[in-house]
Coordinates of C-alpha atoms in Angstrom, one line a residue:
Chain A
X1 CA 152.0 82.5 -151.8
X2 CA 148.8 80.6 -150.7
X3 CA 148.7 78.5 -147.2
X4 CA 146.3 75.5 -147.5
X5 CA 145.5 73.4 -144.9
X6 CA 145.0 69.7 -145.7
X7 CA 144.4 66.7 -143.5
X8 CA 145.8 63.5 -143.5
X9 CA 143.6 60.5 -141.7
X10 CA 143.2 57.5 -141.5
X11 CA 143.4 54.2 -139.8
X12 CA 146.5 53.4 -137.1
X13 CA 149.1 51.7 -139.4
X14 CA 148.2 52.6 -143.0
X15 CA 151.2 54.5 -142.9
X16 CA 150.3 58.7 -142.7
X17 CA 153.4 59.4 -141.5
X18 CA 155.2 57.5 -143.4
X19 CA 154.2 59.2 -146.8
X20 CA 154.8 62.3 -145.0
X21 CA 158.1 61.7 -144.1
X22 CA 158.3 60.7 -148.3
X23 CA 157.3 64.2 -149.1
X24 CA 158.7 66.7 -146.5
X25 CA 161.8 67.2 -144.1
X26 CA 160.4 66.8 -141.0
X27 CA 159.8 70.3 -139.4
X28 CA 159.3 69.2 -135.6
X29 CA 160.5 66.5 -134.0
X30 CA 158.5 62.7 -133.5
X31 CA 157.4 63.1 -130.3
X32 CA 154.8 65.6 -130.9
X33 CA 151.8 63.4 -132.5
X34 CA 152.2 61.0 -129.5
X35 CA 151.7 63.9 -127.3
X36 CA 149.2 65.9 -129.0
X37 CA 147.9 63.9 -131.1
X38 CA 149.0 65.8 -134.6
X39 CA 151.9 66.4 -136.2
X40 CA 152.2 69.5 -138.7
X41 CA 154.3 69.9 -141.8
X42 CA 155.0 72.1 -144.6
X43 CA 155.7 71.8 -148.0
X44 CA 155.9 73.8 -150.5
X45 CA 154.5 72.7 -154.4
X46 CA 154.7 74.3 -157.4
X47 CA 151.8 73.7 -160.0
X48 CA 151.7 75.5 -163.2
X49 CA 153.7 78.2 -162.1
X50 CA 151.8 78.9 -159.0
X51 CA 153.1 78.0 -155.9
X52 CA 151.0 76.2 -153.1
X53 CA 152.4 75.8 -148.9
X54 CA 150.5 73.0 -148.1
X55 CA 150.4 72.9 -144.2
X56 CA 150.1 69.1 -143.6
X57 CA 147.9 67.7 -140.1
X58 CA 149.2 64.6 -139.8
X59 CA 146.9 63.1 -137.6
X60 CA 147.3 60.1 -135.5
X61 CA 144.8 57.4 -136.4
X62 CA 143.5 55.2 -133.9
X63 CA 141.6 52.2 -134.0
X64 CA 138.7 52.8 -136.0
X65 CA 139.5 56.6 -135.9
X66 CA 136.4 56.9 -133.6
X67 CA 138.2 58.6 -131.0
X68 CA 140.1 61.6 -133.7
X69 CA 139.8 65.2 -132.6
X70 CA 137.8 66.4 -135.4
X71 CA 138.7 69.8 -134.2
X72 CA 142.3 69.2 -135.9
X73 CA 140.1 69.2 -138.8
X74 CA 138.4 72.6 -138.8
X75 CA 139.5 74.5 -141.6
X76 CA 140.7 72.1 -143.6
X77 CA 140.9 72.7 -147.5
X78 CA 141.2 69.1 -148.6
X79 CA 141.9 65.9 -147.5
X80 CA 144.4 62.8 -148.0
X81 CA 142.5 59.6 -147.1
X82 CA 144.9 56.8 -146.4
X83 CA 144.3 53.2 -146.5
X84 CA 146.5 50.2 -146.4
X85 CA 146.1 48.4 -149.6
X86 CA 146.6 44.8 -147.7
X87 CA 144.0 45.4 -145.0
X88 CA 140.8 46.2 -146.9
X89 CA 139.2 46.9 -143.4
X90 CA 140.8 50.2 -143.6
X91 CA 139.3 51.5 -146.1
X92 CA 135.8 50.3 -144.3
X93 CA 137.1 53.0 -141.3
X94 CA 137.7 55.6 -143.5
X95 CA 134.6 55.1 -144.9
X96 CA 133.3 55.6 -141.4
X97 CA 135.6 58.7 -140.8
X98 CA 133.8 60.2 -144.2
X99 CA 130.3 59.5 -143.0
X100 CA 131.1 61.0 -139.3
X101 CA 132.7 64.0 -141.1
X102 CA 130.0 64.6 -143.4
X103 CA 129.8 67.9 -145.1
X104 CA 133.4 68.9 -143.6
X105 CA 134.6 66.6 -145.9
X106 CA 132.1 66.4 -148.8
X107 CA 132.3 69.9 -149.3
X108 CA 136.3 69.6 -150.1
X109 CA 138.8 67.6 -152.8
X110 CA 139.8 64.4 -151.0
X111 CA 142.5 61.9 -152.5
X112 CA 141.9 58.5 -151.4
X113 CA 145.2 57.0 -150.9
X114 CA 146.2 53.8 -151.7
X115 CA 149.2 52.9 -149.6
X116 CA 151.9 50.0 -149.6
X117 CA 151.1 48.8 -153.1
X118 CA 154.3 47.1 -153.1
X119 CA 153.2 44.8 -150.7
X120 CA 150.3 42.1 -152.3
X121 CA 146.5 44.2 -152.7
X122 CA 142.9 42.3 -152.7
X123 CA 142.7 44.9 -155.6
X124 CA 138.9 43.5 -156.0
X125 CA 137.7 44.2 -152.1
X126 CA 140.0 47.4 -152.2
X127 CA 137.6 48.2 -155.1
X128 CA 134.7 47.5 -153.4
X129 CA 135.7 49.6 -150.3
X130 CA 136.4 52.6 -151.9
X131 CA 133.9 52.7 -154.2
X132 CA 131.4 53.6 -150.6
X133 CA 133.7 56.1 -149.8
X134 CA 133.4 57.7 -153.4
X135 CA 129.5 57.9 -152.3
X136 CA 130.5 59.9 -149.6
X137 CA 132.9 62.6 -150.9
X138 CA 134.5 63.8 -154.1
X139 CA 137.3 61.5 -154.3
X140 CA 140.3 60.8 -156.3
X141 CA 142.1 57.6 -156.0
X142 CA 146.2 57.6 -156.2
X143 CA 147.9 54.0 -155.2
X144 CA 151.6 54.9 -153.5
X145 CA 154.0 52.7 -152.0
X146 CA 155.7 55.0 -148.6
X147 CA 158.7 52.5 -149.0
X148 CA 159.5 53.2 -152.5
X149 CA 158.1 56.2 -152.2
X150 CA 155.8 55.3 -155.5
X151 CA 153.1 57.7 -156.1
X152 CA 153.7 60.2 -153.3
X153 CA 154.4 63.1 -154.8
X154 CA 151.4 62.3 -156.9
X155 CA 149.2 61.9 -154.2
X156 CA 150.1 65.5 -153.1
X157 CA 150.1 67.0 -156.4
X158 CA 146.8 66.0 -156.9
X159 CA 145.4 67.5 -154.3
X160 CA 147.1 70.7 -154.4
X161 CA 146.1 70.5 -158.2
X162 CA 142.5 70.5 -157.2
X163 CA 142.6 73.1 -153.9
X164 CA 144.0 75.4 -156.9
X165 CA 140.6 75.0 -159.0
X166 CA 142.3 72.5 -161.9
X167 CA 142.0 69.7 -162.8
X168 CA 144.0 66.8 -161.9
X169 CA 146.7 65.4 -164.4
X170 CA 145.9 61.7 -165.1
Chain B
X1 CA 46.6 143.5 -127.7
X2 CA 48.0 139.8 -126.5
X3 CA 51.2 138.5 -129.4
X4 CA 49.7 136.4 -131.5
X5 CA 50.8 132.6 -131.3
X6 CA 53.6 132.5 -134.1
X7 CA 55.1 135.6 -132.3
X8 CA 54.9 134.1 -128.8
X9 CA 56.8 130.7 -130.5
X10 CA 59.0 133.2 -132.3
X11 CA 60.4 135.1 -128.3
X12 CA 60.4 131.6 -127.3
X13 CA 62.9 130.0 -129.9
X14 CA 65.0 132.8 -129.7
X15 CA 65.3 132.8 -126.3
X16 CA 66.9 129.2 -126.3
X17 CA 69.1 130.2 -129.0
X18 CA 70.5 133.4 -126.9
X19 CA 71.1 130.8 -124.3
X20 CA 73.2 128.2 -126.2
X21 CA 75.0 131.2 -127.7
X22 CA 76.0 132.3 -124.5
X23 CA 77.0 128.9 -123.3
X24 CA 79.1 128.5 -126.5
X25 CA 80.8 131.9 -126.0
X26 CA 81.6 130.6 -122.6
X27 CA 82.9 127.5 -123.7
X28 CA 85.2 128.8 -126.0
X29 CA 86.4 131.5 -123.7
X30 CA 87.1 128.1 -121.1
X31 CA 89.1 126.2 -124.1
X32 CA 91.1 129.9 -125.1
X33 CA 92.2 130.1 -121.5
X34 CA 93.2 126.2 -121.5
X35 CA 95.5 126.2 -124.4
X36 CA 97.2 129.5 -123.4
X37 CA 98.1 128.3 -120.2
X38 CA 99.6 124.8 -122.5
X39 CA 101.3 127.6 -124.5
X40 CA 102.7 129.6 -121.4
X41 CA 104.0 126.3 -120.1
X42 CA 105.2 125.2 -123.4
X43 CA 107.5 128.6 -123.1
X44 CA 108.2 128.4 -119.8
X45 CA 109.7 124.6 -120.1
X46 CA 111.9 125.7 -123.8
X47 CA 113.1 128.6 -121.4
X48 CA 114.1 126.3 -118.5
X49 CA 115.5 123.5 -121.2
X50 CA 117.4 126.4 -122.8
X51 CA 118.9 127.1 -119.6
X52 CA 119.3 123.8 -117.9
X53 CA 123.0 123.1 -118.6
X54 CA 123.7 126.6 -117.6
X55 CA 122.1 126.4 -114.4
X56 CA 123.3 122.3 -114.0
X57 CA 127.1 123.7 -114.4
X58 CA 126.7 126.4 -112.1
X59 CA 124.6 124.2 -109.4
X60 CA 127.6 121.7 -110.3
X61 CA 130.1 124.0 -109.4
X62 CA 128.3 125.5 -106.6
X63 CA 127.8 122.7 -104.5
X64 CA 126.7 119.0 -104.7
X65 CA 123.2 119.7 -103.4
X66 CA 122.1 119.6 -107.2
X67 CA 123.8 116.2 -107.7
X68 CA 122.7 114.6 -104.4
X69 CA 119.2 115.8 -105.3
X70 CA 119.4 113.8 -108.6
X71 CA 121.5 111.0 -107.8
X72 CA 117.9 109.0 -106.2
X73 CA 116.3 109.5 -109.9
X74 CA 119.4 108.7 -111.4
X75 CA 119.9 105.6 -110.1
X76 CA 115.9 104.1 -110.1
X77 CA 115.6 105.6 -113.9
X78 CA 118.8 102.9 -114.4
X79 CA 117.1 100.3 -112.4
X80 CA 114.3 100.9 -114.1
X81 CA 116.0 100.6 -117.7
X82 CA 118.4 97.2 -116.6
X83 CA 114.9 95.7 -116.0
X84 CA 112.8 96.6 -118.6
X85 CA 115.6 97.0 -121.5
X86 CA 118.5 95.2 -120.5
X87 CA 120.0 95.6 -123.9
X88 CA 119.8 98.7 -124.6
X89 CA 121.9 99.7 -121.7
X90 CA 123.9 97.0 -122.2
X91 CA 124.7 98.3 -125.7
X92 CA 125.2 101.8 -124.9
X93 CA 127.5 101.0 -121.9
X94 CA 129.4 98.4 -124.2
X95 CA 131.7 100.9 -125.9
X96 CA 133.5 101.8 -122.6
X97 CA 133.2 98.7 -120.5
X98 CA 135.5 96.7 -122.3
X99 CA 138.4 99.5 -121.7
X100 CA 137.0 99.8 -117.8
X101 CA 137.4 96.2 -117.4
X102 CA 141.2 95.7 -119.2
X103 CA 142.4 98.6 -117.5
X104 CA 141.0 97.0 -113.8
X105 CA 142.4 93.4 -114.9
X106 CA 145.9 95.6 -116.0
X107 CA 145.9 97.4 -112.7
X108 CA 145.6 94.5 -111.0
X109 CA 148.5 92.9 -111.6
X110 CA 152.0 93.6 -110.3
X111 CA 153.2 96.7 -111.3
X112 CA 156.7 95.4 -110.5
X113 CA 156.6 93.4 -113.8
X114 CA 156.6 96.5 -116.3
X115 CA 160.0 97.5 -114.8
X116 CA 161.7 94.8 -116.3
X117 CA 162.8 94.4 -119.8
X118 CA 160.9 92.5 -122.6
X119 CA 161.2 91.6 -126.4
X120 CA 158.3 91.3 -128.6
X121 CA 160.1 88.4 -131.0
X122 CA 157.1 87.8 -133.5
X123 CA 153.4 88.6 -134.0
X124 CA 151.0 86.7 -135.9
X125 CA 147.6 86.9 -136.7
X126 CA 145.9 83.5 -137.4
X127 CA 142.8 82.5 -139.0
X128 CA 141.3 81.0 -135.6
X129 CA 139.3 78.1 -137.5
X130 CA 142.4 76.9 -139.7
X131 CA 144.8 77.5 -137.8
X132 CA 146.4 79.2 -141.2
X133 CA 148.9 82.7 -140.6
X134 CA 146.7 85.1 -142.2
X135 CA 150.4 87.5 -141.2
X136 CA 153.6 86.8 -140.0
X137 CA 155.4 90.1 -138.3
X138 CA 159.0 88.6 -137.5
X139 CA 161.2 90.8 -135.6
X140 CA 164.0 90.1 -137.2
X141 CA 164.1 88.9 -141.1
X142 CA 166.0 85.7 -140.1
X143 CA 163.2 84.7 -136.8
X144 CA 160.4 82.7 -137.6
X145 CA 160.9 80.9 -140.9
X146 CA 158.1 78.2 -139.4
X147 CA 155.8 80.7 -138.7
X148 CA 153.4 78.9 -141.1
X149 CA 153.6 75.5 -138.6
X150 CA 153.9 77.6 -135.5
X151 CA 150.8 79.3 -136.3
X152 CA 149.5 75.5 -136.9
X153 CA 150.8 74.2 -133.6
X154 CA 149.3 76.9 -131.5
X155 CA 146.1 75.9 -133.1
X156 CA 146.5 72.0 -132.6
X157 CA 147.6 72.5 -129.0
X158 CA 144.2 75.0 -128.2
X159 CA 142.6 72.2 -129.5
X160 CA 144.3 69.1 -128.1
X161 CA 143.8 71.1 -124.3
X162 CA 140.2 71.6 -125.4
X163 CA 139.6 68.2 -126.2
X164 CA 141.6 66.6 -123.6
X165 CA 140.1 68.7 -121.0
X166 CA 136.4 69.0 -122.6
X167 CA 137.1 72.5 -122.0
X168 CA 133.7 74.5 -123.0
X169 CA 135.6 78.1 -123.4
X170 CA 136.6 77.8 -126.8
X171 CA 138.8 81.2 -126.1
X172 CA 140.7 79.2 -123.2
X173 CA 144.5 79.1 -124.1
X174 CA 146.1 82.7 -123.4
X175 CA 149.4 81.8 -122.9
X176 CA 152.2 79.1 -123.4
X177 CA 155.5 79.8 -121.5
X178 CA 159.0 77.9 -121.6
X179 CA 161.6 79.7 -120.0
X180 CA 161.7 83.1 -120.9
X181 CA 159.9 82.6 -124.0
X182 CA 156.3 83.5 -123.6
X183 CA 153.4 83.2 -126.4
X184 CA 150.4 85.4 -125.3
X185 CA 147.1 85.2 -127.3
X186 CA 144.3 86.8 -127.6
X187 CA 141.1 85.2 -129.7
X188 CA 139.1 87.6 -131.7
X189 CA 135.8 86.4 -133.7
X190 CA 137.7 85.3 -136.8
X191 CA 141.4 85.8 -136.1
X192 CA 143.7 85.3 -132.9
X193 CA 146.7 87.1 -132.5
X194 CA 149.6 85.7 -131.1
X195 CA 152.7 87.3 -129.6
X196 CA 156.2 85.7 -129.0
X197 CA 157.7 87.5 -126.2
X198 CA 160.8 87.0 -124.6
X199 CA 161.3 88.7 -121.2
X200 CA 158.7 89.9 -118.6
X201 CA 155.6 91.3 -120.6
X202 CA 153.6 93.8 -118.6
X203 CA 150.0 93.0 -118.5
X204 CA 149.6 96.3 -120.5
X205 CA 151.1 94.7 -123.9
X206 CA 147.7 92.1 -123.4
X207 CA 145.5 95.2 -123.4
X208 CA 147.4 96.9 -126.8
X209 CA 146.9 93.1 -127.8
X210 CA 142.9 93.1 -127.1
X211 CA 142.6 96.9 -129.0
X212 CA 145.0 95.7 -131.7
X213 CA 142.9 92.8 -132.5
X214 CA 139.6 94.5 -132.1
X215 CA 140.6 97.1 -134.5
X216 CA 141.9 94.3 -137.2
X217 CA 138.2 93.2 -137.1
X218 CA 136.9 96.2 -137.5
X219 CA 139.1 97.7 -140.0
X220 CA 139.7 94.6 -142.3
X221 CA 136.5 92.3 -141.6
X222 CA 135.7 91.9 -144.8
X223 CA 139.1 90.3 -145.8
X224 CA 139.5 88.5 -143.1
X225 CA 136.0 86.8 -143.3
X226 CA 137.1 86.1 -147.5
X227 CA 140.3 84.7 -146.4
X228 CA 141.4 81.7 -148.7
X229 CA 145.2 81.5 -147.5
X230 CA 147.1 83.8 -148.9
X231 CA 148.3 86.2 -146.6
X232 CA 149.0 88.8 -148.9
X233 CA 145.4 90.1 -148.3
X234 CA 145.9 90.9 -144.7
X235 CA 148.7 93.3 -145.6
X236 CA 147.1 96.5 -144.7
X237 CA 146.8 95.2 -141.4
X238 CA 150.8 94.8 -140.8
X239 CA 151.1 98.3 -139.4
X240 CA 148.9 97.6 -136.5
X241 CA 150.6 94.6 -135.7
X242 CA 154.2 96.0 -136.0
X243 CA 153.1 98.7 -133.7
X244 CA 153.4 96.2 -130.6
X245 CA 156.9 95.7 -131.2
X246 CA 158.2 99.3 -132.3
X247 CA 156.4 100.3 -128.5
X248 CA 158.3 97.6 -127.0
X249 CA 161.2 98.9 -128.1
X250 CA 160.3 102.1 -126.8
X251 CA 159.9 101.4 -123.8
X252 CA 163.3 99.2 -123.8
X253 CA 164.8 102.4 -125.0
X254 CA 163.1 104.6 -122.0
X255 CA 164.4 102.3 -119.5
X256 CA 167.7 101.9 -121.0
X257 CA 167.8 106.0 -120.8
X258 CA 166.8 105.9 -116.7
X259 CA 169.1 103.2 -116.0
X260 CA 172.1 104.9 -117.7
X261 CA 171.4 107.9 -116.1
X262 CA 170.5 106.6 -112.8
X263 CA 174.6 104.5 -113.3
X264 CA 175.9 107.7 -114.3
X265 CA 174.6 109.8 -111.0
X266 CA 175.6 106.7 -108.8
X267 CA 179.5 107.3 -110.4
X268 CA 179.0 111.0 -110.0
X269 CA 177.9 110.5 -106.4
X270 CA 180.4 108.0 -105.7
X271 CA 183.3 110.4 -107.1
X272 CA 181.7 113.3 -105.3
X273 CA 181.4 111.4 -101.8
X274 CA 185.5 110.3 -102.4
X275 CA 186.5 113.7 -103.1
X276 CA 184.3 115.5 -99.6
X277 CA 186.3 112.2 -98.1
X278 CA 189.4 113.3 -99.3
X279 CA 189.1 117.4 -98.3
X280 CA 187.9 116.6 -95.2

């Protein structure tokens, strides 16, 4: 079976863990992003017949995300982008994060994640914003709703999809 | 009758010729004598090469005359090479000064600490830049079903000390303990290799960890440097991995041996003591 890394950032609040917590048992206990700063998951995904253990970095976003320890992100095979659909600043810092980052993160799939659609989204300055970001890195853009839980496996899927070499479903 | 002209020019050409024969002939003669003497040295030092580790052995084994004799030109023609090739020592001295050095560092510590028990629990080997198990060898089939976020953890926490710290040796973390529960690493250029230990490890298991890992790199380099996740790949390199548990239990199983036998002569001692009691 094949181990990928993948990262989840993004701004504080967008709701990373959240989605997580959508798409896994939790593994280790709360406590241990507040003390080291990451929290790591696993799950395992199934995609046309092959199966996937995605190791999930949950790491904690803060303000701006200018202070991140990129060195949780070495390694990574792809990336989960999260931004709050209702703040449309957020996707301005994960913009940011993408231009720091660079080739670590142009040179893997990202899915740009849309989060808490069920709340009211600026859909036209969401646009906007992550239409910089797709200048940045090769992105795909999944909307997903942590309290409904809307879109999250898709989210994942997607990306495993493309660590795998296919092509995302629609 | 006086020579005529041309004959007198005739003696006189001849003459100079004898001359510069001569002087050749003596020449030549000089050079013969020169390169035979090169040739009777040239023998003489085969001769002496052919029977300098003869004559080194027996000198050796005589006395240490020969040795103290050679021990100045030893040591400048070392001197001599740390100054003006550095590297070239350094690289022909490499091969053993690794093992020098872990067996100083192993001496060092308290031999006390390899008379008491220890388990090795798990051993993994991680890709070091991931933080991904490149293998998982769990002691027992039902330990270490999180091996895959373990392996992750250890990773995040080297970094989040790094970071935290700004910590400049990347190869820093070498151990975590809680309890009894020890996790040693060791960091190689690609992989790390972690052990779970629970006990008292002797500083000896770090050294088998240190070969163990240097001989992953050089046995399975190329896999490890195409690593893409799946640990299948790493396979061939399981048997050097379980080796650190299979000695561990070795040496549990040697010290279980002394210890029964050193209970069973106590009892016989005991008994034999109560019985000269008793007859006396």
């Amino acid at each position: 079976m094949m181990h990928k890394k993948i990262c989840l950032v993004g701004a504080a609040g967008v709701g990373k863990t959240s989605l997580v917590r959508h798409f896994v048992s939790n593994v280790f206990s709360e406590h241990y992003i507040s003390t080291v700063g990451v929290r790591i998951e696993r799950k395992k995904v199934t995609i046309e017949d092959q199966t996937l253990n995605l190791l999930i970095w949950d790491v904690q976003g803060e303000e701006g995300m200018l202070k991140i320890n990129s060195s949780f992100l070495n390694g990574a095979g792809g990336y989960l982008l999260v931004v709050d659909g209702t703040r449309p600043e957020t996707a301005s810092t994960a913009e940011q994060l993408c231009e720091r980052l660079g080739d670590q993160i142009a040179s893997v799939p990202v899915v740009a994640v849309v989060n808490k659609i069920d709340l009211p989204v600026d859909r036209e300055a969401m646009a906007t914003a992550i239409s910089s970001i797709e200048q940045l890195a090769d992105v795909q853009i999944v909307e997903t709703s942590a309290k409904s839980g809307a879109g999250v496996e898709r989210a994942f899927h997607q990306l495993g999809e493309r660590l795998l070499g296919l092509s995302p479903t629609p | 009758m006086s020579p005529s002209p041309v004959g007198e020019l005739r003696d006189l050409l001849g003459a100079s010729d004898k001359s510069e024969v001569a002087e050749l002939e003596a020449r030549v003669r000089e050079l013969e004598s020169i390169v035979n003497s090169w040739q009777r040295q040239s023998e003489r030092i085969e001769t002496i090469a052919a029977d300098l580790p003869a004559v080194l052995e027996r000198a050796d084994a005589a006395g240490p005359e020969v040795n103290e004799a050679l021990r100045p030109q030893v040591i400048e023609a070392v001197h001599v090479s740390s100054r003006t090739d550095p590297d070239k020592l350094a690289e022909a001295l490499f091969p053993i000064m690794g093992k020098a050095v872990r067996m100083i560092i192993a001496n060092m510590f308290n031999p006390q600490s390899s008379n008491k028990g220890f388990d090795v629990d798990e051993v993994f080997l991680i890709e070091r830049l991931s933080g991904l198990p490149m293998l998982h060898v769990p002691r027992s089939p039902e330990a270490g079903t999180n091996s895959d976020v373990v392996a992750g953890m250890l990773e995040a926490i080297r970094s989040f000390v790094q970071d935290s710290f700004n910590a400049t040796d990347f190869d820093g973390m070498r151990e975590l303990s809680v309890g009894d529960v020890s996790v040693l690493v060791e960091w190689g250029p690609q992989a790390m290799l972690a052990v779970v230990v629970r006990g008292f490890p002797p500083e000896t298991l770090r050294v088998r960890m240190q070969e163990i890992l240097e001989r992953v790199h050089s046995e399975h380099g190329e896999i490890i440097d195409a690593f893409e996740g799946d640990p299948l790949t790493l396979e061939p390199a399981r048997q050097s991995l379980e080796s650190l548990a299979i000695e561990a239990d070795k040496k549990n199983s040697r010290r279980t041996l002394i210890l029964a036998v050193l209970a069973v002569a106590a009892v016989v001692a005991v008994v034999v003591f109560a019985l000269v009691r008793l007859w006396v």
